[in-house]
Every structure is written in C-alpha cells, then in structure tokens.
Short mmCIF file of C-alpha atoms and ligand atoms in Angstrom, two decimals:
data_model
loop_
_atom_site.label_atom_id
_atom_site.label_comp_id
_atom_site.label_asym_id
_atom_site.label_seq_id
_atom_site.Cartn_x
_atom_site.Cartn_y
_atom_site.Cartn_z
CA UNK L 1445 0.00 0.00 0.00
CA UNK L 1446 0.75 3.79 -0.80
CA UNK L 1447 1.54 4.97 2.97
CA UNK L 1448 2.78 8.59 4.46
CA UNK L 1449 4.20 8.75 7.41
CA UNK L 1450 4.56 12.56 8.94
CA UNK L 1451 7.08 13.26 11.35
CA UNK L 1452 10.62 11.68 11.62
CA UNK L 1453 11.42 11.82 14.98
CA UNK L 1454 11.71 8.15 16.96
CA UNK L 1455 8.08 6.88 15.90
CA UNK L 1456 8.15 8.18 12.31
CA UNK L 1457 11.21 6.59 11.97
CA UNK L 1458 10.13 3.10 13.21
CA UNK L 1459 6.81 3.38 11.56
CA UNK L 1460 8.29 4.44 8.61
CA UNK L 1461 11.07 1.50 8.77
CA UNK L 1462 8.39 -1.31 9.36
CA UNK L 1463 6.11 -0.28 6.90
CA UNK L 1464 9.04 -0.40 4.77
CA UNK L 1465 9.97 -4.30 5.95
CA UNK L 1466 6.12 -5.05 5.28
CA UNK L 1467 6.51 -4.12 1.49
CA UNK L 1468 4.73 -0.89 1.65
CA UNK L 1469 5.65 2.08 -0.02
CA UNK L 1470 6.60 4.74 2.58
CA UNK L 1471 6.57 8.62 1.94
CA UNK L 1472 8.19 10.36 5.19
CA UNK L 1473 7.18 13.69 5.36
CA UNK L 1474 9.50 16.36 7.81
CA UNK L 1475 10.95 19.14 7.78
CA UNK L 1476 13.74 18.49 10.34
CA UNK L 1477 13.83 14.80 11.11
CA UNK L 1478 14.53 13.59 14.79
CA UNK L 1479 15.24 17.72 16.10
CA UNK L 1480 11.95 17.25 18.72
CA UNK L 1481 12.22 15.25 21.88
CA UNK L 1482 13.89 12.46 20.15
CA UNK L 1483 16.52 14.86 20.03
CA UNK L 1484 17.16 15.29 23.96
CA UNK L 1485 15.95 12.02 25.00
CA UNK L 1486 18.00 9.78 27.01
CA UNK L 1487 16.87 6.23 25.71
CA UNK L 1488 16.30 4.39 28.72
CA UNK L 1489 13.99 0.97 27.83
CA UNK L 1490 13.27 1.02 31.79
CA UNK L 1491 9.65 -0.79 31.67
CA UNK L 1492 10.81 -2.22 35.12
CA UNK L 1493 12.36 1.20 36.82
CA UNK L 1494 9.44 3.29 35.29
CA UNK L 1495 6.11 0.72 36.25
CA UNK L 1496 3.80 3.04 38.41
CA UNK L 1497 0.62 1.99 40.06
CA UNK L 1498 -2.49 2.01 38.25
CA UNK L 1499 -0.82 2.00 34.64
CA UNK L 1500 -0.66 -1.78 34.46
CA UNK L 1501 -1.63 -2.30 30.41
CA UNK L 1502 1.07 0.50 30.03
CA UNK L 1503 3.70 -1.57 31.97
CA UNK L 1504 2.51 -4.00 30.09
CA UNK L 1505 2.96 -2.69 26.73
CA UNK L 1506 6.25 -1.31 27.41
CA UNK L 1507 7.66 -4.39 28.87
CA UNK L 1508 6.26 -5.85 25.41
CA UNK L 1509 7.92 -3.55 23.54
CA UNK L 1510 11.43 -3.72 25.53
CA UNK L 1511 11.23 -7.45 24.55
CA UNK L 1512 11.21 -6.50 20.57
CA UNK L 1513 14.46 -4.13 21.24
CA UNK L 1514 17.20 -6.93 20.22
CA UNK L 1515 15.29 -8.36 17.03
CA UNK L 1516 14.21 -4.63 15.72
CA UNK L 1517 18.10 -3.27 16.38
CA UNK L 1518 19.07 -6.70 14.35
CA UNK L 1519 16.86 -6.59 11.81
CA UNK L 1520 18.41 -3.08 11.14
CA UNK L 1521 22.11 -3.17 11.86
CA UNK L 1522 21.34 -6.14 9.16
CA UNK L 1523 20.95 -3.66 6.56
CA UNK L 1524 23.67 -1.01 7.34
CA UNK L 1525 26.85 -0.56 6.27
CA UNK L 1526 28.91 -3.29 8.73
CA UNK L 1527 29.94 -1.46 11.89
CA UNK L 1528 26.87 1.52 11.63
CA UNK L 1529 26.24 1.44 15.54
CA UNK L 1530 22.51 1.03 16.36
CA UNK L 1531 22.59 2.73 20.20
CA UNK L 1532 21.40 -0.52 21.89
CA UNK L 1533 23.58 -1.35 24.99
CA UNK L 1534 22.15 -4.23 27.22
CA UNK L 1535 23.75 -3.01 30.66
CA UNK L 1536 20.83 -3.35 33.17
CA UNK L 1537 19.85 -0.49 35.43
CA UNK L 1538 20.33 0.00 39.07
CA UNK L 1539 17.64 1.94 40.89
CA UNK L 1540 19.13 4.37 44.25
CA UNK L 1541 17.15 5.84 46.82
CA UNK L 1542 19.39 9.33 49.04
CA UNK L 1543 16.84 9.75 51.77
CA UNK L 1544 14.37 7.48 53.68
CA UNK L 1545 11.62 8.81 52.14
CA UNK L 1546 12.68 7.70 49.04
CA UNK L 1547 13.78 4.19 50.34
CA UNK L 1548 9.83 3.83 51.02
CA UNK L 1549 8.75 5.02 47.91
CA UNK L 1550 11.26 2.56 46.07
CA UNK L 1551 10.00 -0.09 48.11
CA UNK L 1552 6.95 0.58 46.80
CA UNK L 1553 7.69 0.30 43.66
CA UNK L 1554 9.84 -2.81 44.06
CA UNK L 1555 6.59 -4.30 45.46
CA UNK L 1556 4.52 -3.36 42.55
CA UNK L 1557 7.19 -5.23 40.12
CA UNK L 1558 7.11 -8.19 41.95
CA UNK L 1559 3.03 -8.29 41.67
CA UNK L 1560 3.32 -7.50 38.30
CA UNK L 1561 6.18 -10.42 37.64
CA UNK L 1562 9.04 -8.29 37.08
CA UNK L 1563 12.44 -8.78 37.54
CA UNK L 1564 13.91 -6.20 40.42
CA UNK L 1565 16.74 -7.46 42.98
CA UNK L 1566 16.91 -5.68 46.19
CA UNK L 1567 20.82 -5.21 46.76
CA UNK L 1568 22.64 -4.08 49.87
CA UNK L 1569 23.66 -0.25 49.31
CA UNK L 1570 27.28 -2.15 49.69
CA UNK L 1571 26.25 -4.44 46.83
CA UNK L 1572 25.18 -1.36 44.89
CA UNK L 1573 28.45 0.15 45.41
CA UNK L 1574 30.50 -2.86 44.06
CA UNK L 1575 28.67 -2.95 41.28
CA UNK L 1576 28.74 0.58 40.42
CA UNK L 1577 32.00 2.36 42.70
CA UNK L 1578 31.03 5.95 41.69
CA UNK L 1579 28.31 5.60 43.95
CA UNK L 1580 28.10 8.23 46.66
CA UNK L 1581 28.38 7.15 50.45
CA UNK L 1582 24.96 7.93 51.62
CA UNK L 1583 22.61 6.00 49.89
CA UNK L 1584 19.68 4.31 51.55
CA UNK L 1585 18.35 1.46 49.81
CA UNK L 1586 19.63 -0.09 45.86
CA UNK L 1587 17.56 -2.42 43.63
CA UNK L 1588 18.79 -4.53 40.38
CA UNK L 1589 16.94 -4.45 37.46
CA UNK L 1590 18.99 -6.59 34.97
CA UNK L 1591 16.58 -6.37 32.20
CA UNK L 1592 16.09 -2.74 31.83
CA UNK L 1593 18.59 -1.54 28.93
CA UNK L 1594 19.60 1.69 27.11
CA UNK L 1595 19.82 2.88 23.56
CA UNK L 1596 20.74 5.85 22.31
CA UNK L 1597 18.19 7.53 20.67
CA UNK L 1598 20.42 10.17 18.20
CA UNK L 1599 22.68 7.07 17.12
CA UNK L 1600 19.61 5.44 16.12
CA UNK L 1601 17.70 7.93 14.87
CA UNK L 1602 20.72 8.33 12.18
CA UNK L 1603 20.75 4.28 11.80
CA UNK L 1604 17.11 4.41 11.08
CA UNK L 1605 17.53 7.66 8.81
CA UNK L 1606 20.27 5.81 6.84
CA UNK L 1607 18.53 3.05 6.00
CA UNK L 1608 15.58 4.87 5.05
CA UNK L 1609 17.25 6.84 2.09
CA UNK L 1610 16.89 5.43 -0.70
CA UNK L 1611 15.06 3.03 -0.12
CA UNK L 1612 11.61 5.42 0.84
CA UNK L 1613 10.96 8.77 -0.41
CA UNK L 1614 12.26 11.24 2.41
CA UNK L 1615 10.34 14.86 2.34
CA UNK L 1616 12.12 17.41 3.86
CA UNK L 1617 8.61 19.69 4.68
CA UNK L 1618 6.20 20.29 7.42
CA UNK L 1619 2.47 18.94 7.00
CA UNK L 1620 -0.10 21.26 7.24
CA UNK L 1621 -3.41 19.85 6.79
CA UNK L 1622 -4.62 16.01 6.78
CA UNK L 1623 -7.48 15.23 4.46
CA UNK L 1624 -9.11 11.36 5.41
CA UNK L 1625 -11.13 9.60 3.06
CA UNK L 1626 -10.12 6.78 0.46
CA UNK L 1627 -7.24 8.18 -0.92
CA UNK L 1628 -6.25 10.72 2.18
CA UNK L 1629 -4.46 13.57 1.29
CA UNK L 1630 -1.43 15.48 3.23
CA UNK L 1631 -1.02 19.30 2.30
CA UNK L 1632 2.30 20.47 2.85
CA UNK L 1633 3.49 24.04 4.35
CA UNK L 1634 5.05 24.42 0.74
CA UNK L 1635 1.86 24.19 -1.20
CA UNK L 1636 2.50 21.00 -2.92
CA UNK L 1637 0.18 18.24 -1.56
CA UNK L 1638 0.73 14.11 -1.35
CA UNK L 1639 -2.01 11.18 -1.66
CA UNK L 1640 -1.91 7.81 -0.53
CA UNK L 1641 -3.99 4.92 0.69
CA UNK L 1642 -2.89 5.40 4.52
CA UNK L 1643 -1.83 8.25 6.57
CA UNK L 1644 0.27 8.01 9.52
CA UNK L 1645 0.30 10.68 11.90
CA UNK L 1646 3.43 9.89 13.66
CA UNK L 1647 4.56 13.69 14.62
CA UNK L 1648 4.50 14.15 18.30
CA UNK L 1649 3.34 17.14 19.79
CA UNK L 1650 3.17 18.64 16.08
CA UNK L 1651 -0.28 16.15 15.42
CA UNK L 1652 -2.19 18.86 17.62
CA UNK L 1653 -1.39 22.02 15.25
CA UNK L 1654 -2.09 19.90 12.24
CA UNK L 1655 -5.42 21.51 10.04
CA UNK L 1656 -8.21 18.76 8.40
CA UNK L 1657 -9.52 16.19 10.14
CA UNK L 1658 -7.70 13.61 12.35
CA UNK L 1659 -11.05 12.37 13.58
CA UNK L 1660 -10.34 13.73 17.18
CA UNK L 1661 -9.20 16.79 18.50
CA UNK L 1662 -5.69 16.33 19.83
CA UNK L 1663 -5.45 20.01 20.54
CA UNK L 1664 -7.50 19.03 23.82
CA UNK L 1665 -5.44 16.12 24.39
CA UNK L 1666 -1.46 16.43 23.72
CA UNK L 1667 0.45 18.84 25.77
CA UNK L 1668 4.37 19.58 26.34
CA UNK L 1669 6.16 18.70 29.24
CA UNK L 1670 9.30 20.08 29.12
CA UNK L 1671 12.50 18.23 30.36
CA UNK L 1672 16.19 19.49 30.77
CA UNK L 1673 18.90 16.85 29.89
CA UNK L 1674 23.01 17.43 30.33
CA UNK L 1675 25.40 15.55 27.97
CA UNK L 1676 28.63 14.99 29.92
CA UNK L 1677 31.91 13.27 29.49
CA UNK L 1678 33.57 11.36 32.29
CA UNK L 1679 37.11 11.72 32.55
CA UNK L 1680 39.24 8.25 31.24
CA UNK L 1681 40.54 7.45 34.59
CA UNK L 1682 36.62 7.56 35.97
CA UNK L 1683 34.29 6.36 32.86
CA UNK L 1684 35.17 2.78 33.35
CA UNK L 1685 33.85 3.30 36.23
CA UNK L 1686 30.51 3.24 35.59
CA UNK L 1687 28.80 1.09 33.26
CA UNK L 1688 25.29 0.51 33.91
CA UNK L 1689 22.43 3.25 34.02
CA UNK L 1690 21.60 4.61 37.50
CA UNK L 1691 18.23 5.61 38.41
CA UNK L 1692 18.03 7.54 41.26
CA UNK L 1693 15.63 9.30 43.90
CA UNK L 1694 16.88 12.40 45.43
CA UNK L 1695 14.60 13.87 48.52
CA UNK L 1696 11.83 12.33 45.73
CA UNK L 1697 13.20 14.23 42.58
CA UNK L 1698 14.19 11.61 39.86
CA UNK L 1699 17.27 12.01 38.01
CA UNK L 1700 19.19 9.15 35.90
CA UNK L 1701 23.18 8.90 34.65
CA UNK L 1702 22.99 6.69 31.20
CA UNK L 1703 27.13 5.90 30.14
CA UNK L 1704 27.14 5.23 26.92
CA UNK L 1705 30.09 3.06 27.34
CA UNK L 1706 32.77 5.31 25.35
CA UNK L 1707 32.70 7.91 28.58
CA UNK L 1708 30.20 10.33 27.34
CA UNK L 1709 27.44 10.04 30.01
CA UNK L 1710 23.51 11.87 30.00
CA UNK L 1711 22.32 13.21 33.33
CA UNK L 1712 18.33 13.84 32.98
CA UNK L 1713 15.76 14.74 33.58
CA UNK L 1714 13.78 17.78 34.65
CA UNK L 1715 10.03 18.08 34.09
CA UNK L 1716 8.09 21.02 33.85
CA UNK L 1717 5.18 22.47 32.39
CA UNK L 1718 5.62 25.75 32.15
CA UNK L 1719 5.14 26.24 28.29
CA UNK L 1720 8.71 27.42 28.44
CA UNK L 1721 10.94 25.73 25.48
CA UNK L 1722 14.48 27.11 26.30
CA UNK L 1723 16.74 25.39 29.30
CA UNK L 1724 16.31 26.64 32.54
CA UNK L 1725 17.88 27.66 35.59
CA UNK L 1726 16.44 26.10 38.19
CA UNK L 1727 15.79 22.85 37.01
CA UNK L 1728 19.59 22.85 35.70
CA UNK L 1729 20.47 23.57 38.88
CA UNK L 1730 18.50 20.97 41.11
CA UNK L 1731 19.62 18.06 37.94
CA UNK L 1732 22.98 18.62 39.10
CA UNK L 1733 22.79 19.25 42.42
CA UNK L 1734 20.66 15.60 43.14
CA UNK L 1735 23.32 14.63 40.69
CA UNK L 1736 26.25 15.02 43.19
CA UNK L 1737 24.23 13.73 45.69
CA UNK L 1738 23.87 10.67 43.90
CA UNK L 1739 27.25 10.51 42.32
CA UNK L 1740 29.97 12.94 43.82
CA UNK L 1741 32.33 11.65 41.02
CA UNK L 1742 30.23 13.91 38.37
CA UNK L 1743 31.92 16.62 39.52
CA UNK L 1744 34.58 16.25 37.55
CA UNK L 1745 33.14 15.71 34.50
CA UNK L 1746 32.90 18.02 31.35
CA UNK L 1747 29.95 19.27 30.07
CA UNK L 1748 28.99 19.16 26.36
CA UNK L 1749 25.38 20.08 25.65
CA UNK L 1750 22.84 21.35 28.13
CA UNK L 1751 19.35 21.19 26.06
CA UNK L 1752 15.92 20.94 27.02
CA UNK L 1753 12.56 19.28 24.87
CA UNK L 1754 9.02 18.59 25.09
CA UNK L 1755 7.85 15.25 25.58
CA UNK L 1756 4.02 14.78 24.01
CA UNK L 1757 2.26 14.24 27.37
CA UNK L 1758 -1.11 12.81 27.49
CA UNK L 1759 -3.81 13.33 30.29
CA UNK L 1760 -3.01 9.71 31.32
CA UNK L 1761 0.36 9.22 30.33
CA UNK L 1762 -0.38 6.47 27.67
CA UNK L 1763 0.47 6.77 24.17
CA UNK L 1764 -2.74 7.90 21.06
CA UNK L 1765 -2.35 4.84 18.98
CA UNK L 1766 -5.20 4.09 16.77
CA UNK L 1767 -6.90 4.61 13.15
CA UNK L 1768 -9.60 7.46 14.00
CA UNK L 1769 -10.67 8.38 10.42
CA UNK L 1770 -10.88 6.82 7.06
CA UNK L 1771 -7.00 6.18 6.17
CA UNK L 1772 -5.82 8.46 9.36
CA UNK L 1773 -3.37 5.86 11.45
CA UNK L 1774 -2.28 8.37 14.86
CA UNK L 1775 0.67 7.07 16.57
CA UNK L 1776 1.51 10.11 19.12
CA UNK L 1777 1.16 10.97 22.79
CA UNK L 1778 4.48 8.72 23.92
CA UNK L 1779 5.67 11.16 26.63
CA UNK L 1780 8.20 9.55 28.52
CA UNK L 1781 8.33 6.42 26.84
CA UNK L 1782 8.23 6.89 22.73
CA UNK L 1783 12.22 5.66 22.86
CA UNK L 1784 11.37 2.27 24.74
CA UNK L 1785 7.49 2.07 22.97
CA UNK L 1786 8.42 2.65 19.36
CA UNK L 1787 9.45 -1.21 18.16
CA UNK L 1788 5.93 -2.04 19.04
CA UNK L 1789 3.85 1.11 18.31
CA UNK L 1790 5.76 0.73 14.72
CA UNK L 1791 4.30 -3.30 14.83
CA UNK L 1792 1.03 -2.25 15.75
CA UNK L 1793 0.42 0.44 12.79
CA UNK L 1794 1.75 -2.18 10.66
CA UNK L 1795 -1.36 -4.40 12.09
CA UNK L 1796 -3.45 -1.61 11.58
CA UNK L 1797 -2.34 -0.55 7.88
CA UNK L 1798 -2.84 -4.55 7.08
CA UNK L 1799 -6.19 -4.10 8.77
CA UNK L 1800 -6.85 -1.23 6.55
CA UNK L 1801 -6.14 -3.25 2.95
CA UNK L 1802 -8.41 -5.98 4.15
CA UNK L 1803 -11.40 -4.06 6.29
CA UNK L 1804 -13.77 -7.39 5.71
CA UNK L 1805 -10.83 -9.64 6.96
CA UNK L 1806 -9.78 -11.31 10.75
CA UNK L 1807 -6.96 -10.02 11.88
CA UNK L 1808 -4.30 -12.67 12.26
CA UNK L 1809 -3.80 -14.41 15.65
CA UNK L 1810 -0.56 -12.19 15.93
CA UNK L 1811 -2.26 -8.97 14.79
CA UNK L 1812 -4.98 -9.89 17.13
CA UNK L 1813 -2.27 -10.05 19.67
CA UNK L 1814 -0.91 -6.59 19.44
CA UNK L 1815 -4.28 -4.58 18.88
CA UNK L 1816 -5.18 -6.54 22.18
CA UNK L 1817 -1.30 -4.74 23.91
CA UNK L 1818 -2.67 -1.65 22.23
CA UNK L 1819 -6.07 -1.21 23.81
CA UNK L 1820 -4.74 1.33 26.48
CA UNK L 1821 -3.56 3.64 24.11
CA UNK L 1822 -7.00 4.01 22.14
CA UNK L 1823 -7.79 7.14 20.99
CA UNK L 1824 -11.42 6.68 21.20
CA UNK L 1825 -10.88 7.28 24.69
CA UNK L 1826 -10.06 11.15 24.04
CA UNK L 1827 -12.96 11.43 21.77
CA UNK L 1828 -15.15 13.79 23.71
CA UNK L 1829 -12.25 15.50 25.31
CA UNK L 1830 -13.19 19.24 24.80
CA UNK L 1831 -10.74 20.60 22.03
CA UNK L 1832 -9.15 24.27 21.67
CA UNK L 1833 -12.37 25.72 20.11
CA UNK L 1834 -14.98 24.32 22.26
CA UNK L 1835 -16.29 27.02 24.60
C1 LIG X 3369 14.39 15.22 28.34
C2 LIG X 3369 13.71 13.99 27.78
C3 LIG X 3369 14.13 12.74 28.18
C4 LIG X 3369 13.49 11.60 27.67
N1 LIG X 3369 13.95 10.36 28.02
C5 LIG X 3369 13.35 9.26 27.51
C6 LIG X 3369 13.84 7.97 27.82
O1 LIG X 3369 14.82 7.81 28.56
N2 LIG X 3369 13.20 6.87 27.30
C7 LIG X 3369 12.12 7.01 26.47
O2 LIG X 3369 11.58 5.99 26.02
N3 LIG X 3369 11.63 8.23 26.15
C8 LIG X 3369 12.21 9.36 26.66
N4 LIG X 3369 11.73 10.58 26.35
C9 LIG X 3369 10.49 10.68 25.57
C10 LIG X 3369 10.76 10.53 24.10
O3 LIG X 3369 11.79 11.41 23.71
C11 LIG X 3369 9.49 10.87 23.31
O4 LIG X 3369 8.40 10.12 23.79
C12 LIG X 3369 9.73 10.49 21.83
O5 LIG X 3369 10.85 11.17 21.33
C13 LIG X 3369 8.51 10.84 21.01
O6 LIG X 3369 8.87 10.57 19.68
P1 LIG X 3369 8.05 11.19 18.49
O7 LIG X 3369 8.66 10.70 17.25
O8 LIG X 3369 6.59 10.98 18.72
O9 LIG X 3369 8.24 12.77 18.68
P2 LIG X 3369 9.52 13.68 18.43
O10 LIG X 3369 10.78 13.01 18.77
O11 LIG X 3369 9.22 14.98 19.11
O12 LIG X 3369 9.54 13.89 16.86
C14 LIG X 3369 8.51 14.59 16.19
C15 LIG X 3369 9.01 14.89 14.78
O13 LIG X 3369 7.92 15.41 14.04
C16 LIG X 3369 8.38 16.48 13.24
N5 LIG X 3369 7.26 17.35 12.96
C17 LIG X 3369 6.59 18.18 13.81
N6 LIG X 3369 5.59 18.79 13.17
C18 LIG X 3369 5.62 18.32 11.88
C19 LIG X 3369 4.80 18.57 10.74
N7 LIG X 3369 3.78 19.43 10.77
N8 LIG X 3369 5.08 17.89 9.61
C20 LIG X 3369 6.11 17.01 9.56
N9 LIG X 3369 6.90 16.75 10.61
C21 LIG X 3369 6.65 17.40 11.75
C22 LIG X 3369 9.49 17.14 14.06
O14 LIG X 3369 10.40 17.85 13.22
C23 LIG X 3369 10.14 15.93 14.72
O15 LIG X 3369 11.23 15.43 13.97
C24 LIG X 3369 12.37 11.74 26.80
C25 LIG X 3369 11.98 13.00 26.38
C26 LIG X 3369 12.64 14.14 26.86
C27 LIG X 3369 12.21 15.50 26.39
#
C-alpha cells in the first residue's frame, strides 16, 4: 500500500522502517527529522524502573515492547553498512534511593514489580556500590533491574535515517493539513500536496497544530512537558567506572546517569510544564545538584550540551495509537516512553495498515495479539475531550 508517514522523529522513523519491511511504499514527510524530543531524550527501555501503580496495560505494553528491542536493532544493523552502531547497549539499570523517604517510595515500587512479575533485585547499598564504585556514600536502599537496557536515541535515529534513504521517499517539509477519506491527502506548508492509501500521523506534539480532520481533536489532548537533559563526558581514569544506568531518587526528585560506554554520560531529567521551550535555571540547577548527591564523582566531569525538549504528554500518560478516520493511522502521545514504545507502536500500525487493505478480513492471531497490547492507548478514549475551540 501507498503509505505517508509525517514526522521523523523516533516513531516516524520506526513506523516508517516497518512499513518499509512489510513491502509498503513509505513517503516520510519532515521538515527536520529527529530535532523534537527524540533529540534530547535519554533512551532508557526502563519498563521495570518506570512501572507506576495504576498503569498496568502501560507496563505491560512497554515491557512488550522492551522485549522487541534486540530483534528490531538486528533486523536493522542487518541492513547497514557493517559497523553503523545502532545505540542498543544491554547493561541493566540499578535503581538508588538518598533519603528514607525515598527508600519507602522505592520499596513501593519494588513491590509493585514483583506483583506484576518483574524482575527487580533488592541489593545491599554495599552491593550497589561494588557494582557501580562511583556511587556516593549515603545512599539508603539499591535495587537490580537486569533487564532494563539503554539505547541511544540520536545514534539510532541516524541508523534508522540511513537506511531509510533510498530506499523510501524522504520529504524534507512540514504537513499542514490532513485530508481522510479513500485516498487521504497530506497538504504540505510548501503548497504542494501528497495522496496515498494510509496516513500516519506519527509527529508528536506537532499532530495537535495539524489543520483537516484527524477524527479527534488532539489540541484538547497532547500537551508539552518540558524536560532538561546534560550531555557529559567522564574523565578516562573515571568512565570505566561506571557502566550501567543509574536511576536515582533524590529527597523524591528523579534524576538518571545513562554511560554510553565510550565515557560520554547523560544526566536527565527535569520536568516542567511551564510552556517554556528554552533550558532553565532552576531545574539545571537541582539536575545537578541531586546529581552530586547521587554521584559525587560527576563533579569532575565536562559538560557538552545542556538542552531541554518537550515530551508529548497525554492526560493519562499512555500513548494515542489508533486509526480514528478513514485512512488516518495516529501514533503520538508517547511522553516519557516513545524511545522504549516505538518497536511495538511501529508493529502495531503495521497491524493496523494490514487491517486497513483488508477491512472485511480477521486479523491474524498475531495482529490480534498486538491490537489486544494496544487497547490502552486508544484514541477513542479522548474522543469527547473538549478541544481548543470548544467554549
Ligand atoms: C528530556 C527527555 C528525556 C526523555 N527520556 C526518555 C527515555 O529515557 N526513554 C524514552 O523511552 N523516552 C524518553 N523521552 C520521551 C521521548 O523522547 C518521546 O516520547 C519520543 O521522542 C517521542 O517521539 P516522536 O517521534 O513521537 O516525537 P519527536 O521526537 O518529538 O519527533 C517529532 C518529529 O515530528 C516532526 N514534525 C513536527 N511537526 C511536523 C509537521 N507538521 N510535519 C512534519 N513533521 C513534523 C518534528 O520535526 C520531529 O522530527 C524523553 C523526552 C525528553 C524531552
């Protein structure tokens, strides 16, 4: 099938890239691909470190989607120039707690992943501290979680990007308006306009400013939460040092170190919603502050980059994931998690566009299988959220 996929930041990418494995021709439409929160993100596939309560089908579909990691980074490193790197470092994560309150909300949450059947170790803070010798002295509790990996997110962006060209059309333009029907049509900001039998609106927080008819209202729906990230490198003598990413709670702030295993280290992440897209002060402050605490080591570390991005928050922090008119496939809303959910939001528009060439057909027992993961993120649930013009 003819399919366009707008927006080339981690989902566009993966969409676009499946679709492409399924035989489909793919028309990526962008003007800047992967410059949004793809950009700044820091590529933890934490489904165990990041399970909260109430948000079981999310765990769930993350956990699924952490699972597809190895196969999806094979399938492309397969056809890349040998030696492209993909990002995709299985390290395992250990999870810190500074102060007691935070040693009871991590037991909390090491609770909650045993119920759920995840895999979490609780370690001694000792144990933590072999493991990982940069650790600071005054930590108060340390859990294992051996499956939660890393990738990063710009080196894979550019594997995904180089695989792409040539081999689907790459637009370099924004999308203005989406157009559903049999053939759906995608304006572009430059005038020209593209048809095809499947639309796939894949362009994070850009889905809500899009004119036409997307069969809900995202403006409603979708808003940025901003979130400061520092890119550091550790000094030779210190970045063997650390080799696995650290998730830590400081006096209940979160804030993560992910080594990339060549000494260049991200610190994240703030999280504010102040509408505000350049860094900012305080929260730059506070990320390295709770930093130190964590890690005194970081102190001598150099800085490279100190950005900030939005993530594409939704009211309940589950991805829009769903064909809402005819031809219109959304894939948005990923928030905090569109690094670890993309491998599987990619398979499930893939069910979806095969659902759409055969709308008399039974899904397949597979297909059946992800639509079922993807119930959580339906966007019928939105569909009388009040949008921007309702009074
Ligand atoms: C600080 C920070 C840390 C994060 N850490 C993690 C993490 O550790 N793990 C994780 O899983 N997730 C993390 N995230 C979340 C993750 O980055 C997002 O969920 C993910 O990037 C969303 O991908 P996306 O492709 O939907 O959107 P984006 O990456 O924002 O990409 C959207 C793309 O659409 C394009 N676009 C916009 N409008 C248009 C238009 N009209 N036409 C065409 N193209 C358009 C943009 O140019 C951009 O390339 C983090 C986010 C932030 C900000």
């Amino acid at each position: 099938m003819r399919t366009i996929v707008i927006g080339a930041g981690m989902v566009g990418l993966t969409c676009a890239w499946t679709l492409h494995r399924d035989g489909h021709d793919v028309t990526l439409v962008d003007p800047a691909p992967a410059s949004g929160a793809t950009h700044a993100a820091g590529g933890m596939l934490t489904p165990v470190g990041e399970a909260y309560h109430g948000e079981d089908e999310l765990t769930a579909f993350l956990l699924a989607s952490s699972r597809r990691y190895p196969e999806f980074v094979e399938d492309l490193a397969a056809h890349l120039s040998p030696g492209t790197p993909t990002g995709y470092v299985r390290s395992g994560t250990l999870i810190c707690g500074v102060d007691a309150a935070d040693r009871g909300h991590l037991a909390d949450l090491h609770a909650l992943d045993l119920r759920l059947g995840l895999h979490s170790e609780q370690l001694t803070t000792r144990e933590a501290r072999r493991l990982e010798p940069l650790l600071g002295p005054r930590l108060t509790c340390a859990y294992l979680a051996p499956d939660d990996h890393q990738v990063d997110p710009r080196v894979l962006a550019a594997a995904l990007l180089a695989a792409l060209r040539g081999r689907v059309e790459i637009v370099e333009d924004a999308a203005r308006a989406v157009h559903p029907g049999g053939s759906p049509r995608v304006d572009l900001a430059s005038g020209a306009a593209l048809d095809a039998d499947v639309v796939v609106v894949a362009n994070g927080l850009g889905a809500a400013t899009l004119d036409g008819d997307l069969g809900i209202d995202l403006a409603g729906v979708l808003r940025p939460v901003h979130g400061e990230v520092v890119r550091m490198l550790a000094p030779p003598s210190l970045a063997p040092l650390l080799t696995r990413t650290i998730r830590g709670l400081v006096e209940g702030r979160p804030v993560y170190l992910i080594p990339r295993g060549d000494g260049r280290v991200l610190l994240g992440a703030t999280s504010r919603e102040d509408q505000v897209a350049a860094v900012n002060t305080g929260g730059l402050h506070d990320l390295l502050v709770d930093a130190v605490r964590l890690m005194p080591a970081i102190r001598e570390f150099s800085v490279e980059e100190v950005l900030a991005r939005a993530r594409p928050g939704t009211p309940d922090n589950a991805p829009i994931l769903g064909a809402t008119a005819p031809g219109v496939i959304l894939a948005t809303g990923l928030f905090r998690h569109g690094i670890l959910a993309s491998p599987l939001v990619a398979a499930v528009v893939a069910a979806l566009v095969r659902q759409q060439g055969d709308p008399a057909g039974a899904p397949s027992e597979a297909d059946s299988e992800l639509l079922d993961l993807a119930r959580c993120a339906d966007p019928r649930r939105f569909a009388s959220t009040p949008g921007k013009d309702t009074p």
